Coordinates of C-alpha atoms and ligand atoms in Angstrom, one line a residue:
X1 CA -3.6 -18.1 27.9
X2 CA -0.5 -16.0 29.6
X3 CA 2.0 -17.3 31.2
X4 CA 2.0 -17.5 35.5
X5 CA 3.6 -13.8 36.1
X6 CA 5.6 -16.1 38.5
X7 CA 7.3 -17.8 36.3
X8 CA 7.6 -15.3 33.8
X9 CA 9.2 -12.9 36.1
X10 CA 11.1 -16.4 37.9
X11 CA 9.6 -15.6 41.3
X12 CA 8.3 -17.3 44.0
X13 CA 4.9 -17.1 45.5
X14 CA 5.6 -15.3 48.3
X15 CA 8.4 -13.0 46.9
X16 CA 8.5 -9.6 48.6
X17 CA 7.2 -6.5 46.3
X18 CA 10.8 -5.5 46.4
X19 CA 11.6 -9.3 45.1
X20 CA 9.6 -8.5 42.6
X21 CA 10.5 -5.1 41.2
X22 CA 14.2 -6.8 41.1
X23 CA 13.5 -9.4 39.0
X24 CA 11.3 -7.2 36.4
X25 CA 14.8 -5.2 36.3
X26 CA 17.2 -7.7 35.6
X27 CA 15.1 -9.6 32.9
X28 CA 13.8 -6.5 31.1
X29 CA 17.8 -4.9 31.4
X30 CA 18.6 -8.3 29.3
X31 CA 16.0 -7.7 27.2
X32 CA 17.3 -4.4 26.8
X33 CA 17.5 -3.1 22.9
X34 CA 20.7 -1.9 23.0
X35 CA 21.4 -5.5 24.3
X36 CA 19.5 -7.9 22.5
X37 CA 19.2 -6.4 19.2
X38 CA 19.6 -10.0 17.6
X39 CA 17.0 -11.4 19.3
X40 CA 14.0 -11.8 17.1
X41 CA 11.8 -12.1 20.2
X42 CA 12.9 -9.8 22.6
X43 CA 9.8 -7.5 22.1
X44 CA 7.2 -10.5 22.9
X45 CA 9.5 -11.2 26.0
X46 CA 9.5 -7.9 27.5
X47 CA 5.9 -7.5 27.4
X48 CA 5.3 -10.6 28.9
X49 CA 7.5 -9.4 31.7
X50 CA 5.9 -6.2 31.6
X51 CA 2.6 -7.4 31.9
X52 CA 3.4 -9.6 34.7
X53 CA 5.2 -6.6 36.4
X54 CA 1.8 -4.7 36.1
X55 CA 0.0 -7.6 37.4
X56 CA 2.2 -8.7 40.6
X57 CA 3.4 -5.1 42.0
X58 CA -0.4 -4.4 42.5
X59 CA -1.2 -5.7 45.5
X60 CA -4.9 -5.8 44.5
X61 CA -4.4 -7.2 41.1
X62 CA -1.7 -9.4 43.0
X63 CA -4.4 -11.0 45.2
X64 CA -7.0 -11.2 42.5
X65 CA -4.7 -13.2 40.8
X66 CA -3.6 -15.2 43.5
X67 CA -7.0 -16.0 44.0
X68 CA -8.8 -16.3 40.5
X69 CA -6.0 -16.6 38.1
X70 CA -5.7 -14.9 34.6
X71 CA -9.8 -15.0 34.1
X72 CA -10.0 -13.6 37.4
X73 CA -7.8 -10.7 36.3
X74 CA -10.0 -10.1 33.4
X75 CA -13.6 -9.8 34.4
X76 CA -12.6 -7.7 36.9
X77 CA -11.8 -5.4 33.5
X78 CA -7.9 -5.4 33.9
X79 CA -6.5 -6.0 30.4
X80 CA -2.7 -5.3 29.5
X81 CA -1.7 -3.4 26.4
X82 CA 1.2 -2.7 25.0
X83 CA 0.3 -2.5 22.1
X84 CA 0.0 1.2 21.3
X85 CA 4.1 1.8 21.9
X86 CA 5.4 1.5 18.7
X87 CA 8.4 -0.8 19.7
X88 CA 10.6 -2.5 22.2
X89 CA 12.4 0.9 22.8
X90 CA 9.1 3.1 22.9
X91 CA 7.8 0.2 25.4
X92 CA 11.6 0.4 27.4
X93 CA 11.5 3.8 27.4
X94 CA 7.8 3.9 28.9
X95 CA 9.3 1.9 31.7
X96 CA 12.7 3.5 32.3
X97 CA 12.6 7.3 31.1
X98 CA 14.4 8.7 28.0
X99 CA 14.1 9.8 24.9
X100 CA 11.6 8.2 21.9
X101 CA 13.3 7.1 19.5
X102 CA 12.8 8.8 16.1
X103 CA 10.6 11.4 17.6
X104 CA 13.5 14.0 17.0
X105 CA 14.2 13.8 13.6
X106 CA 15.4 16.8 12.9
X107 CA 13.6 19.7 11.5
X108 CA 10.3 18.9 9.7
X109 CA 10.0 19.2 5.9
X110 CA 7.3 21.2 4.7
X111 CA 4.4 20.6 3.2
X112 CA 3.0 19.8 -0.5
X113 CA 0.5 22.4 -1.7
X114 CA -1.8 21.9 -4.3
X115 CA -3.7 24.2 -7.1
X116 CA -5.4 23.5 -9.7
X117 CA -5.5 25.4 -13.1
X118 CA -7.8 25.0 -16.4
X119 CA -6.7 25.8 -20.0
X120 CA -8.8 25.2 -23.2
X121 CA -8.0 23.2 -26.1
X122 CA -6.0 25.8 -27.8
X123 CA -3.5 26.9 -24.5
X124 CA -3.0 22.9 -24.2
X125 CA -2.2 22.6 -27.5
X126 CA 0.1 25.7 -27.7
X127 CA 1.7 25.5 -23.8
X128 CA 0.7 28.3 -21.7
X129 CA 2.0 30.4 -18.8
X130 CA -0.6 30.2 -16.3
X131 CA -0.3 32.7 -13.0
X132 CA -1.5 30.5 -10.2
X133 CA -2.2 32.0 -6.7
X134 CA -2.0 29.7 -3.7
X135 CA -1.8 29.7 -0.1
X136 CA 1.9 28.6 1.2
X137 CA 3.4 28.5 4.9
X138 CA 6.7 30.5 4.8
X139 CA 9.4 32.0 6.7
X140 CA 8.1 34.6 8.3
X141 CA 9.8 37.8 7.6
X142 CA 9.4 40.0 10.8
X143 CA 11.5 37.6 12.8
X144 CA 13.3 35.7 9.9
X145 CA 11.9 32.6 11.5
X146 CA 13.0 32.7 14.8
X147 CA 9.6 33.1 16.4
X148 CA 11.2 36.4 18.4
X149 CA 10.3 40.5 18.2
X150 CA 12.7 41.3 16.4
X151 CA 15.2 42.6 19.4
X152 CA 14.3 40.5 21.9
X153 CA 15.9 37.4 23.4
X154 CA 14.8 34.0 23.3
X155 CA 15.4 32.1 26.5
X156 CA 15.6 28.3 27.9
X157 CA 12.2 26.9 27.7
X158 CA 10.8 26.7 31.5
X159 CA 8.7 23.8 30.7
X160 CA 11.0 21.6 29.9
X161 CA 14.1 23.2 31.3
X162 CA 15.7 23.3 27.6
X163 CA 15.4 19.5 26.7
X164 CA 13.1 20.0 24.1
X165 CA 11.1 17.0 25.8
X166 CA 9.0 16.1 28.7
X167 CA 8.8 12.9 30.9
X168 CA 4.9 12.0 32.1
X169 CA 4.7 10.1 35.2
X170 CA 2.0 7.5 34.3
X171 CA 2.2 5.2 36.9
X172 CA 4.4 4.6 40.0
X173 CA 4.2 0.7 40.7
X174 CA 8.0 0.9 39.8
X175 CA 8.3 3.9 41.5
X176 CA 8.5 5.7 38.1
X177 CA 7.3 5.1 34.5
X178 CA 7.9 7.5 32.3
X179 CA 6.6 9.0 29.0
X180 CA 8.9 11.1 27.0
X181 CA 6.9 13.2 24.8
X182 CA 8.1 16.1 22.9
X183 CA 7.5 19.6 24.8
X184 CA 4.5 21.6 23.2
X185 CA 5.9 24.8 24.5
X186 CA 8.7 25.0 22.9
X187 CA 8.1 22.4 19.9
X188 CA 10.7 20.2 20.9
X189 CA 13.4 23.4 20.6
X190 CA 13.9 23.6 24.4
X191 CA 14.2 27.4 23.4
X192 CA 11.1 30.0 23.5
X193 CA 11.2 33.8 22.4
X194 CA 10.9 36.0 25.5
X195 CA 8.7 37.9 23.2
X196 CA 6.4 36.3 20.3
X197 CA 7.0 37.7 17.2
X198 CA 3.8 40.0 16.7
X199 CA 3.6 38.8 13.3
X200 CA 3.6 34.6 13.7
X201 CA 2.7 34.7 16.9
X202 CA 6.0 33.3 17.7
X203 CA 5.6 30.6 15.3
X204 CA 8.1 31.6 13.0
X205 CA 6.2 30.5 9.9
X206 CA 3.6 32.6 8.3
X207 CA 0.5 31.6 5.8
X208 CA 0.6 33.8 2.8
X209 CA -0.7 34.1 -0.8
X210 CA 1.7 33.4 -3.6
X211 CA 1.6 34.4 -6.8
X212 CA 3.9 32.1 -9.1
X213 CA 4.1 31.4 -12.9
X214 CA 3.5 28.1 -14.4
X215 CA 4.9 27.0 -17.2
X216 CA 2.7 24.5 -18.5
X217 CA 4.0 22.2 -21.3
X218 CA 2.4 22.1 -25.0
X219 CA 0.7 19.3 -25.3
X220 CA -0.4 18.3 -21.6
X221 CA -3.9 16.6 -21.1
X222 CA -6.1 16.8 -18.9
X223 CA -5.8 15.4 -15.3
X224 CA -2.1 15.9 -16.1
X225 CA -0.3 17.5 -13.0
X226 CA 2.4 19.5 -13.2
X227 CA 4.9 18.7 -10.0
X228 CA 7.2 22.4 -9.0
X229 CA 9.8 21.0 -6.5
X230 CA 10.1 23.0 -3.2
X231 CA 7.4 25.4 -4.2
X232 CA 5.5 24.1 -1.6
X233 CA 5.4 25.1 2.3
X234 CA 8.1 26.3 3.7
X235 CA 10.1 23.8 6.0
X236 CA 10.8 24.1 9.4
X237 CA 13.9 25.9 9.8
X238 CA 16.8 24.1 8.1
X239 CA 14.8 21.6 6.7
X240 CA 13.6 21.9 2.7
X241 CA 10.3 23.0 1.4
X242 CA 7.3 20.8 0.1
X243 CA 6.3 21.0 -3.8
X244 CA 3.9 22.3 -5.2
X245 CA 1.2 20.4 -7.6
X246 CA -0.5 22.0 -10.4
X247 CA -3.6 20.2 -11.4
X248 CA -4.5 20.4 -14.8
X249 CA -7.9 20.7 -16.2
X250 CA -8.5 21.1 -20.4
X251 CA -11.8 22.3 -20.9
X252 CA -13.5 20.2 -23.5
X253 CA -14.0 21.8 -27.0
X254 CA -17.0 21.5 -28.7
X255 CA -15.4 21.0 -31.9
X256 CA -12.7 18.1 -31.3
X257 CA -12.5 14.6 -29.3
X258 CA -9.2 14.2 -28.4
X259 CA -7.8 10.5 -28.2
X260 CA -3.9 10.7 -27.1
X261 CA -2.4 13.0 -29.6
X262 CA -4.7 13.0 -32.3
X263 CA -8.0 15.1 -32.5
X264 CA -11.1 14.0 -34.2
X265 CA -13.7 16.2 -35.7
X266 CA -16.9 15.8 -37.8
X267 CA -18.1 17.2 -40.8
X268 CA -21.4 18.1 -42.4
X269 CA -21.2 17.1 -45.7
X270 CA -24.0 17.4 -48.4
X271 CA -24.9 14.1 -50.5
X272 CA -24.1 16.1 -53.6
X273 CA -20.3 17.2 -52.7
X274 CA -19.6 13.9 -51.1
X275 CA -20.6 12.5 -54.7
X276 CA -18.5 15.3 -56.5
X277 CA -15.5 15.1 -54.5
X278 CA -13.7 18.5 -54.2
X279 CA -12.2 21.3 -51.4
X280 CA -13.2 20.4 -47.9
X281 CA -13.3 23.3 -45.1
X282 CA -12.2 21.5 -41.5
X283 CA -11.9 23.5 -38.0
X284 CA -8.4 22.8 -37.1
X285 CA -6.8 24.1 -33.3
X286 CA -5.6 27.2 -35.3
X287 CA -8.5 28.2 -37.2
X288 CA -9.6 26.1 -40.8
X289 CA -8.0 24.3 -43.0
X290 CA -8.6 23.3 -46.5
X291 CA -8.4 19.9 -47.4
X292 CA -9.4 17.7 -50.6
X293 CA -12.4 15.3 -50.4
X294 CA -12.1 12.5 -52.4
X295 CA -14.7 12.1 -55.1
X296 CA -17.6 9.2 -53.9
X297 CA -16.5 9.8 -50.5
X298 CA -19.2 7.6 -48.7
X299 CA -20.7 8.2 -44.8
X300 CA -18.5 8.0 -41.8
X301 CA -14.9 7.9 -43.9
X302 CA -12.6 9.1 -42.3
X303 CA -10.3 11.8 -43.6
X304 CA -6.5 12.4 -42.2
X305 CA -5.2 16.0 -41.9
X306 CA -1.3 14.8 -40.9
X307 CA 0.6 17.2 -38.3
X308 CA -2.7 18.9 -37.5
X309 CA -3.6 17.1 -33.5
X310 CA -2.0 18.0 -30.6
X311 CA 1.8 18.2 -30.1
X312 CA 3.3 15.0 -28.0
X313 CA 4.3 16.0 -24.7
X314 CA 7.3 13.8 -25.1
X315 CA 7.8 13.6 -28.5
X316 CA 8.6 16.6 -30.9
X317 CA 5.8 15.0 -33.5
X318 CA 2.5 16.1 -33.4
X319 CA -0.8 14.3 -33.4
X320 CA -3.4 14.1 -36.7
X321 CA -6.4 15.6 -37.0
X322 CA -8.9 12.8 -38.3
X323 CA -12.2 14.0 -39.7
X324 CA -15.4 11.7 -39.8
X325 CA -17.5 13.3 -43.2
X326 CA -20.9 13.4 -41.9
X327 CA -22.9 13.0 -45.3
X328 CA -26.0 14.9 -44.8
X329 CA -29.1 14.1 -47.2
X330 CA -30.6 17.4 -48.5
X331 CA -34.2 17.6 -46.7
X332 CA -36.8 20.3 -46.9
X333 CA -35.9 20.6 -51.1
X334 CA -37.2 23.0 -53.0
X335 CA -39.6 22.8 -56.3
X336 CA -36.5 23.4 -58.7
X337 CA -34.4 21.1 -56.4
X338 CA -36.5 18.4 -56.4
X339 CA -37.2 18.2 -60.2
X340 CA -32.7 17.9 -60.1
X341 CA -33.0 15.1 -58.1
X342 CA -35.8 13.5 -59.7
X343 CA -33.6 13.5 -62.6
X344 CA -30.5 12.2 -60.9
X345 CA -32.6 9.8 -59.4
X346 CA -33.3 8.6 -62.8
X347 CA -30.5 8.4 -64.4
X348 CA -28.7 6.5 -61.7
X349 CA -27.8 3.0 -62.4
X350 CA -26.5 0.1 -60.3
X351 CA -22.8 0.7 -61.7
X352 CA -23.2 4.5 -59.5
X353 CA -23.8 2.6 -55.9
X354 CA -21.4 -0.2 -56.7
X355 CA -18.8 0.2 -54.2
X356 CA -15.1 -0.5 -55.4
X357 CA -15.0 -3.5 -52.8
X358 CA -15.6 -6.5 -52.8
X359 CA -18.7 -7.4 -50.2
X360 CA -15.8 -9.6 -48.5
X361 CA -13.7 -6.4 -47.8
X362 CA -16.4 -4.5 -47.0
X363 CA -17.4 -7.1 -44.4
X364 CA -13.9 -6.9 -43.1
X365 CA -13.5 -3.3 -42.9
X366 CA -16.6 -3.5 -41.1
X367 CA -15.3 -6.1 -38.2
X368 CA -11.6 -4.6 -38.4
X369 CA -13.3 -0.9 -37.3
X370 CA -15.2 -2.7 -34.4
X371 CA -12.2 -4.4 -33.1
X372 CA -10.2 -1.3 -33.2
Ligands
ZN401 ZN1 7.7 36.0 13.0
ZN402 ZN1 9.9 23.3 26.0

């Protein structure tokens, strides 16, 4: 429940609205922020006396009040909030007049832009110079930013008389209580061209395409971005630009999985050549490469080409390229080729499908490859 905005304000029952206005002035100048700066609770204070201000210089929210109390107050729909002023000076300032503080900071920085850009496998890989067109605010040219035909003056703003800011009247139950609120004429400037330039409208700031060459890094990976400081929109004037993001998208390739820097790839190998062992054709990023399959090579081994992945972004070594031999059983044979493997067929023995491990190792290659 409130406090009585009698006591809050230390008034008595019968004070005189002037009585009143007084004492809201001399408690809310103590609880002043240039004053009380150390005082953890001068915010909660002044709203109190604020509120019961707002209450007792309203002679109809006065006698309602006077009458009904607090509860009275609120089902007739009258409910104080200060909340929305962003702190003790903001709610001061409200009261009093002057200037919000932090609303002039200076020139605004520009914006970030964003564009996005795919490559395929191969331009990752490699690192690629990608032209990427964007819209970006900049200075505009015609009037190098000042907002004026070129050769015309700029004058005092006549809404705000040059201050750049303008005081609302909200209420007058104080006789004033002010809003200071930065002048949408002039942008806070207090300075308007007597003339807009023809080309921004006066804005001083243009939208145009840009055209800009990205360097993109051998090695990135997709969802990577690529961050180009103050390539972005152009700041207001003084202030520095925004950057610019590049958003990188690898296309997938039909022939690799990629998994950090290494690339994986799987190939068709016929039963027969997986039992003879011998030269092994692999897609690699650049083209093929030859590499040596090991005689008895069995399904799903895994064969290493070192050096052959994708270069680290970070580090100057590249990535493997790990094949997965995909032993493929002859099907649809022939007359001639089924009397051959007839044959083999019957002269193999158990000594050709024993493996050279030991059912214990096998068993623990077996786990160790799930875990991993
Ligand atoms: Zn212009
Ligand atoms: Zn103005």
């Amino acid at each position: 429940m409130p406090r009585d905005p009698y006591e809050v304000l230390g008034v008595a029952r019968d004070a005189s609205a002037q009585e009143i206005k007084k004492a809201f002035r001399q408690l809310a100048m103590e609880l002043h922020p240039d004053v009380n700066a150390h005082d953890p609770d001068a915010e909660e204070k002044f709203k109190e006396a604020a509120e019961a201000n707002e209450i007792l210089s309203d002679p109809e929210r006065r006698a309602t009040y006077d009458r009904y109390g607090h509860e009275g107050l609120r089902s007739g729909g009258y409910a104080p909030n200060f909340d929305g002023f962003g702190s003790i000076s903001d709610l001061f300032n409200a009261f009093f007049g002057g200037a919000p503080m932090g609303a002039r900071g200076g020139p605004a920085h520009g914006g970030d832009a964003a564009v996005a850009i795919e490559l395929d496998l191969r331009e990752a890989a490699d690192g690629a110079s990608v032209q990427v067109d964007f819209e970006a605010i900049e200075r505009c040219e015609h009037c190098h930013g000042n907002g004026a035909e070129p050769g015309t003056p700029i004058e005092t703003c006549e809404r705000c008389g040059g201050a750049g800011q303008l005081q609302t009247v909200t209420r007058t139950m104080l006789g004033q209580m002010v809003r200071t609120t930065i002048c949408e004429t002039c942008h806070g400037d207090g300075r308007v061209p007597k003339q807009p330039c023809r080309h921004c409208r006066g804005r001083g700031r243009v939208a145009n395409r840009r055209k800009l060459e990205v360097q993109v890094p051998a090695g990135i990976a997709d969802g990577q971005r690529i961050r180009l400081s103050g390539q972005g929109h152009a700041g207001e004037a003084g202030a520095p630009a925004g950057d610019l993001y590049v958003a990188v998208r690898v296309r997938e390739d039909e022939r690799f999985l990629r998994e950090g820097d290494d690339l994986i790839t799987a190939v068709d190998v016929a039963a027969p050549l997986a039992a003879l062992g011998g030269a092994l054709e692999v897609p690699t990023l650049e083209g093929h490469a030859s590499i040596e399959l090991p005689v008895g090579t069995q399904p799903g081994e895994v064969l290493t080409l070192r050096g052959a992945g994708m270069p680290g972004i970070r580090r100057s070594r590249r990535g493997d390229l790990r094949v997965v031999v995909n032993v493929v059983v002859p099907r649809r044979l022939s007359e001639e080729q089924r009397e051959l493997m007839e044959q083999l067929n019957d002269s193999l023995s158990d000594e050709n499908l024993r493996s050279q491990e030991s059912m214990f190792a096998k068993l623990r290659r077996a786990l160790g490859s799930q875990a991993a």
